[in-house]
Short mmCIF file of C-alpha atoms in Angstrom, two decimals:
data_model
loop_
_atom_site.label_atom_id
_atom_site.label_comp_id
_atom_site.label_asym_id
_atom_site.label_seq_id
_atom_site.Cartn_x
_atom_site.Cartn_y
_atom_site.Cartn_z
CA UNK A 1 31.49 9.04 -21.34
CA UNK A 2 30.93 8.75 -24.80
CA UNK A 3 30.76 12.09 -25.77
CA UNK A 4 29.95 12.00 -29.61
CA UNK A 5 26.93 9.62 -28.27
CA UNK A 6 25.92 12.30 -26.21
CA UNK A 7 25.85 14.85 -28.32
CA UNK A 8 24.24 12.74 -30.73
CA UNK A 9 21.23 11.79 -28.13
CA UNK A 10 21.29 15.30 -27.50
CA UNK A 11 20.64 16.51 -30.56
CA UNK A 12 17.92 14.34 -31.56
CA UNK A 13 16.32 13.38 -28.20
CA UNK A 14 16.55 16.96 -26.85
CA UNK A 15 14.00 18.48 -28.89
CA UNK A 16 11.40 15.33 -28.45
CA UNK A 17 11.63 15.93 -24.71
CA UNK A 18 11.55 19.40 -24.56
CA UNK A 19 8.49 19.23 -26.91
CA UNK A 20 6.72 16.44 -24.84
CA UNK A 21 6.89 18.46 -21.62
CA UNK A 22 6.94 21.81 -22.84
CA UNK A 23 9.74 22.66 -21.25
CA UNK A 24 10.66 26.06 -19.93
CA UNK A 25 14.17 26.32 -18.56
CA UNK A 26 15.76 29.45 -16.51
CA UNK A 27 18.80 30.44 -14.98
CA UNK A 28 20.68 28.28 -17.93
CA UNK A 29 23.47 31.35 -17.95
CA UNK A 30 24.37 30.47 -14.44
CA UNK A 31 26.02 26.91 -15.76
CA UNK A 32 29.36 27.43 -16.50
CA UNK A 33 30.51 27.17 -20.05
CA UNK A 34 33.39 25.38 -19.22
CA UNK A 35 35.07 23.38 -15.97
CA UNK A 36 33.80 21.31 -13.35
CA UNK A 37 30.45 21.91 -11.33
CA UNK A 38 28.23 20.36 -9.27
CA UNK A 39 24.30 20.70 -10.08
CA UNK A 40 22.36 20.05 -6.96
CA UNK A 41 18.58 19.04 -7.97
CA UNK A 42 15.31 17.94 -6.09
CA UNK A 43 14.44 14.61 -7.19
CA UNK A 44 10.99 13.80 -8.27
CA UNK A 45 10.84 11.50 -10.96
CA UNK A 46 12.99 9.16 -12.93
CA UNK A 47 12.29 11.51 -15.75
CA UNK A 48 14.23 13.84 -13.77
CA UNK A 49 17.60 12.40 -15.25
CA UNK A 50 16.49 12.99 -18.96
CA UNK A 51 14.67 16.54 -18.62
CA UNK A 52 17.76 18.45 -17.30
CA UNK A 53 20.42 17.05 -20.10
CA UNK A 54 17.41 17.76 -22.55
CA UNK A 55 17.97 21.61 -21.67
CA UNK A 56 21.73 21.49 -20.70
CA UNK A 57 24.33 22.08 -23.83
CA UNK A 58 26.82 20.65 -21.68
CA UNK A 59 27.46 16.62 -21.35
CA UNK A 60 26.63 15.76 -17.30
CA UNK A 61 26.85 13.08 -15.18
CA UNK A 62 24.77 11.20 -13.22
CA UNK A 63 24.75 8.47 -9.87
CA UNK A 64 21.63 6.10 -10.60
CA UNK A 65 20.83 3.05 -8.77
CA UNK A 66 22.81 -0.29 -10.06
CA UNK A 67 19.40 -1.84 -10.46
CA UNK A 68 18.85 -0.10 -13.89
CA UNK A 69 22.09 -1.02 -15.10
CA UNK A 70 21.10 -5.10 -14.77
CA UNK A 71 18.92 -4.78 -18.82
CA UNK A 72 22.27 -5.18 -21.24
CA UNK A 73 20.68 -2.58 -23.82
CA UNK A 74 19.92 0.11 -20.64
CA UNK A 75 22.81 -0.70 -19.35
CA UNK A 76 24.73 0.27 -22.14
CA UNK A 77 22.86 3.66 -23.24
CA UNK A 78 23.53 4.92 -19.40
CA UNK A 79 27.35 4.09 -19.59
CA UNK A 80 27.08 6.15 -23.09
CA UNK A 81 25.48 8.84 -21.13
CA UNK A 82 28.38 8.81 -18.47
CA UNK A 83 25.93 7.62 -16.18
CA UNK A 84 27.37 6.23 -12.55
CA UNK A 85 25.82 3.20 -11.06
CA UNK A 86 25.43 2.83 -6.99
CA UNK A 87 24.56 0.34 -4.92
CA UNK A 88 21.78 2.59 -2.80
CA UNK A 89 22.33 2.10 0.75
CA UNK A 90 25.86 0.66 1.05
CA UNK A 91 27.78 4.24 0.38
CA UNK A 92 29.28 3.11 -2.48
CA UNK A 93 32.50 4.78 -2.18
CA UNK A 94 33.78 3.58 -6.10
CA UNK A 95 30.52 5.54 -7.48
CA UNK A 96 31.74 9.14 -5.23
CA UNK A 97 35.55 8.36 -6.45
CA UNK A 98 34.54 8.53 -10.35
CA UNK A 99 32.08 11.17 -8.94
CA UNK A 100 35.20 12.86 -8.13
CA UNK A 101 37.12 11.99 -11.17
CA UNK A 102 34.01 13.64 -13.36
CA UNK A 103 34.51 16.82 -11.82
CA UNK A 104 38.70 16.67 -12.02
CA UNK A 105 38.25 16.09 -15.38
CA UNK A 106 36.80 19.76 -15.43
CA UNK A 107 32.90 18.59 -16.32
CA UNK A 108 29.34 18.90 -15.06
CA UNK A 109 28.24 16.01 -12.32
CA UNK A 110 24.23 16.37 -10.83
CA UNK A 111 23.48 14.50 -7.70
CA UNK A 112 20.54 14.02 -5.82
CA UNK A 113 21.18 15.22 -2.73
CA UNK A 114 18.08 13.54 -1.05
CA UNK A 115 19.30 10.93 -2.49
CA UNK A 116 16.13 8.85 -3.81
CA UNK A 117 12.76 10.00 -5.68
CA UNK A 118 10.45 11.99 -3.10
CA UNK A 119 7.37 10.07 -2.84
CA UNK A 120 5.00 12.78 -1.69
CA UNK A 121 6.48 16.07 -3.79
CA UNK A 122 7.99 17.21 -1.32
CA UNK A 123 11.57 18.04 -0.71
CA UNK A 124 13.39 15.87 1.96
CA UNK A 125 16.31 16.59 4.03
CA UNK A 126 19.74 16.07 1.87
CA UNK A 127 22.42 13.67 2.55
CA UNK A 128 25.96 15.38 3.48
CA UNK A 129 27.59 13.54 0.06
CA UNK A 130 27.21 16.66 -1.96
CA UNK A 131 28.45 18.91 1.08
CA UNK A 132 32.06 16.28 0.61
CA UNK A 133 32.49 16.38 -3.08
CA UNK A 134 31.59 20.44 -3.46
CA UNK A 135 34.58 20.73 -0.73
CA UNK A 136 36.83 17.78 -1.48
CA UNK A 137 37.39 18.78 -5.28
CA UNK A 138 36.77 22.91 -4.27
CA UNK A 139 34.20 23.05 -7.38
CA UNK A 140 30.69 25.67 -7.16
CA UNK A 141 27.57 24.25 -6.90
CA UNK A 142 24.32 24.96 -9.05
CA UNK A 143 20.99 24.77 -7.46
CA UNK A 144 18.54 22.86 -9.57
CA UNK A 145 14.87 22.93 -8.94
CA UNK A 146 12.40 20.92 -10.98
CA UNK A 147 8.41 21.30 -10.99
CA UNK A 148 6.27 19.49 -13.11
CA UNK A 149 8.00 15.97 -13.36
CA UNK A 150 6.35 14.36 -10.33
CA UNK A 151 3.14 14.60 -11.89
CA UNK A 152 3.98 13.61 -14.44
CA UNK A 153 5.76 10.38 -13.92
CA UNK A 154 5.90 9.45 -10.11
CA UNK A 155 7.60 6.42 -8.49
CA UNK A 156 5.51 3.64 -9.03
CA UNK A 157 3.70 4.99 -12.46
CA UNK A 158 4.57 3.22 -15.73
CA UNK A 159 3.28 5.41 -18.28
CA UNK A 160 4.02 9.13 -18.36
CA UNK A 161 1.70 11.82 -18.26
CA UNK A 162 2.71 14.82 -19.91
CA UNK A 163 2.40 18.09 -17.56
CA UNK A 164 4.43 20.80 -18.31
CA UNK A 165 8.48 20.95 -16.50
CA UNK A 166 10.12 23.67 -15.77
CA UNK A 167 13.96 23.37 -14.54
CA UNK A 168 15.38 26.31 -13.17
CA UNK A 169 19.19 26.92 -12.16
CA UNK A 170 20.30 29.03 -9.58
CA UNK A 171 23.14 31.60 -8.93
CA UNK A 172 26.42 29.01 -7.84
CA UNK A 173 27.10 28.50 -4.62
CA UNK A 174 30.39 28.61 -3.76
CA UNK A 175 32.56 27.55 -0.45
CA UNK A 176 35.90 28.89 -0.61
CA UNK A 177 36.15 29.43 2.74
CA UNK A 178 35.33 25.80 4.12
CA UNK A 179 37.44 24.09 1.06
CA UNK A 180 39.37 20.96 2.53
CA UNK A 181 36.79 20.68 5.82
CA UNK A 182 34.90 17.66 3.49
CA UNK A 183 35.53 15.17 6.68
CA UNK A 184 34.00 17.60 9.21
CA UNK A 185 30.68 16.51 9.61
CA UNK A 186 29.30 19.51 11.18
CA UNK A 187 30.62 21.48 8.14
CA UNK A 188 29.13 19.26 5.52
CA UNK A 189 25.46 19.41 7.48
CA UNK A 190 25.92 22.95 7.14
CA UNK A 191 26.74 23.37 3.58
CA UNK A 192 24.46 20.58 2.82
CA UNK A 193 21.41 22.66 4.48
CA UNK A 194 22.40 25.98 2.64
CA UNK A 195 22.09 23.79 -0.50
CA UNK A 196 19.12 22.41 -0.09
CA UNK A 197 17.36 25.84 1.31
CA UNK A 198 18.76 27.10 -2.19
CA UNK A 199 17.22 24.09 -3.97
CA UNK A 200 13.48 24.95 -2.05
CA UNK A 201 13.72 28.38 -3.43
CA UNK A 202 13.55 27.39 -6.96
CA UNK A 203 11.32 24.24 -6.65
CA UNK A 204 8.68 25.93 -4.38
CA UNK A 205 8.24 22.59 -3.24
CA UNK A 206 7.36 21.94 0.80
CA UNK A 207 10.65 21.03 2.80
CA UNK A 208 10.63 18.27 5.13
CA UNK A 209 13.33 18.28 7.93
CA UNK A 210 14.15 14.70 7.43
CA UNK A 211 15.13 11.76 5.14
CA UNK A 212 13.27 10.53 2.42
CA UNK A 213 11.64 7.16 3.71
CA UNK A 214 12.59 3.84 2.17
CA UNK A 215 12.64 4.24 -1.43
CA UNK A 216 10.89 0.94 -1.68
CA UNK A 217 8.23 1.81 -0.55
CA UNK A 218 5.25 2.81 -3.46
CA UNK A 219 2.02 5.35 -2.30
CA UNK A 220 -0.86 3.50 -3.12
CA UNK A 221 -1.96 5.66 -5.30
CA UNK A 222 0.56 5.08 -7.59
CA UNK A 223 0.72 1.40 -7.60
CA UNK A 224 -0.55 -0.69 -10.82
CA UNK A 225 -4.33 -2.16 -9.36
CA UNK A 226 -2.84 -5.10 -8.98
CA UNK A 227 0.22 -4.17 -6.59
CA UNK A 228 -2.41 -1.91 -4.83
CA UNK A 229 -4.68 -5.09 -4.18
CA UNK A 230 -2.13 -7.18 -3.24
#
């Protein structure tokens, strides 16, 4: 990651984002100040990935589809940002071993444990990755819960609207006890559910007990006329 970059966007991006959205942020004491953690967020928007570095003082990482790494100029601002690019869908294993790198290297990662944008607001069942990498590497994880950003910029919606966001963190979860059980799927579902009932507590958002549908797919609402009259 190109840290002076980052602290650089964050410095003069920060306050145009925060200011757009009116952001109110909470919980921002339970981040650590220093060392690795993993911050575990609903997923609403793509706006999602800009709103939490705009109110974290802390570089993080992110996984993001490989899609918006194909624009050179894009391409180059996410690998700037320490951005991770996955191949959605083929369990990328490179993307979860630099995933894993991040956090040795004692610093903040955020994954979406649903794993794509919700396309109804609500919050969908997670996938287990989070459960492997919180006990693979033995790091806490911070719930995240976002309101605000799926009205305000949806899948399928070009132009944002401008709502106001609020992020808050929650107390870290931690799982000393289950440390090392990361290939025990029955483990991982657990820890995976107790992170995402922990994630519905601060997003107030409806949860779904099962997978976000194919990401794909665009609620006609939200399509351009044209899409929707195709």
């Amino acid at each position: 990651m190109g840290e002076r970059f980052y602290k650089l966007s964050h410095a003069t991006l920060g306050p145009l984002i925060r200011g757009a959205w009116s952001i109110e942020a909470s919980g921002r004491e339970h981040i650590p100040g220093e060392g690795a953690a993993i911050l575990a967020s609903n997923h609403l928007s793509f706006l999602d990935h800009f709103v939490k570095p705009a109110v974290i003082d802390r570089p993080v990482s992110f996984i993001s589809k490989v899609e918006h790494f194909e624009a050179p100029l894009k391409a180059w601002l996410f690998e700037q940002w320490g951005v991770i690019p996955i191949e959605r869908g083929k369990g990328d294993d490179e993307a979860l071993d630099r995933a894993v790198q991040v956090l040795e290297d004692g610093k903040l990662f955020c994954i979406y444990p649903e794993g794509t944008r919700s396309l109804d607001g609500r919050l969908h069942k997670g996938h287990t990755g989070v459960a492997r990498l919180a006990l693979g590497v033995g790091v806490p994880v911070v719930p995240v819960g976002v309101e605000g950003t799926y009205e305000a910029m949806p899948k399928g919606q070009k132009l944002p609207r401008f709502p106001d966001v609020e992020v808050a963190f929650g107390e870290p979860l931690t799982f000393e006890d289950r440390h090392g059980q990361q290939d025990d799927y029955d483990t991982c579902r657990e820890v995976t559910d107790e992170i995402m009932e922990a994630i519905q507590a601060l997003s107030g958002q409806e949860y779904v007990h099962e997978y976000q549908r194919n990401p794909d797919y665009v609620p006609a609402e939200h399509r351009d006329d044209e899409e929707a009259t195709a």
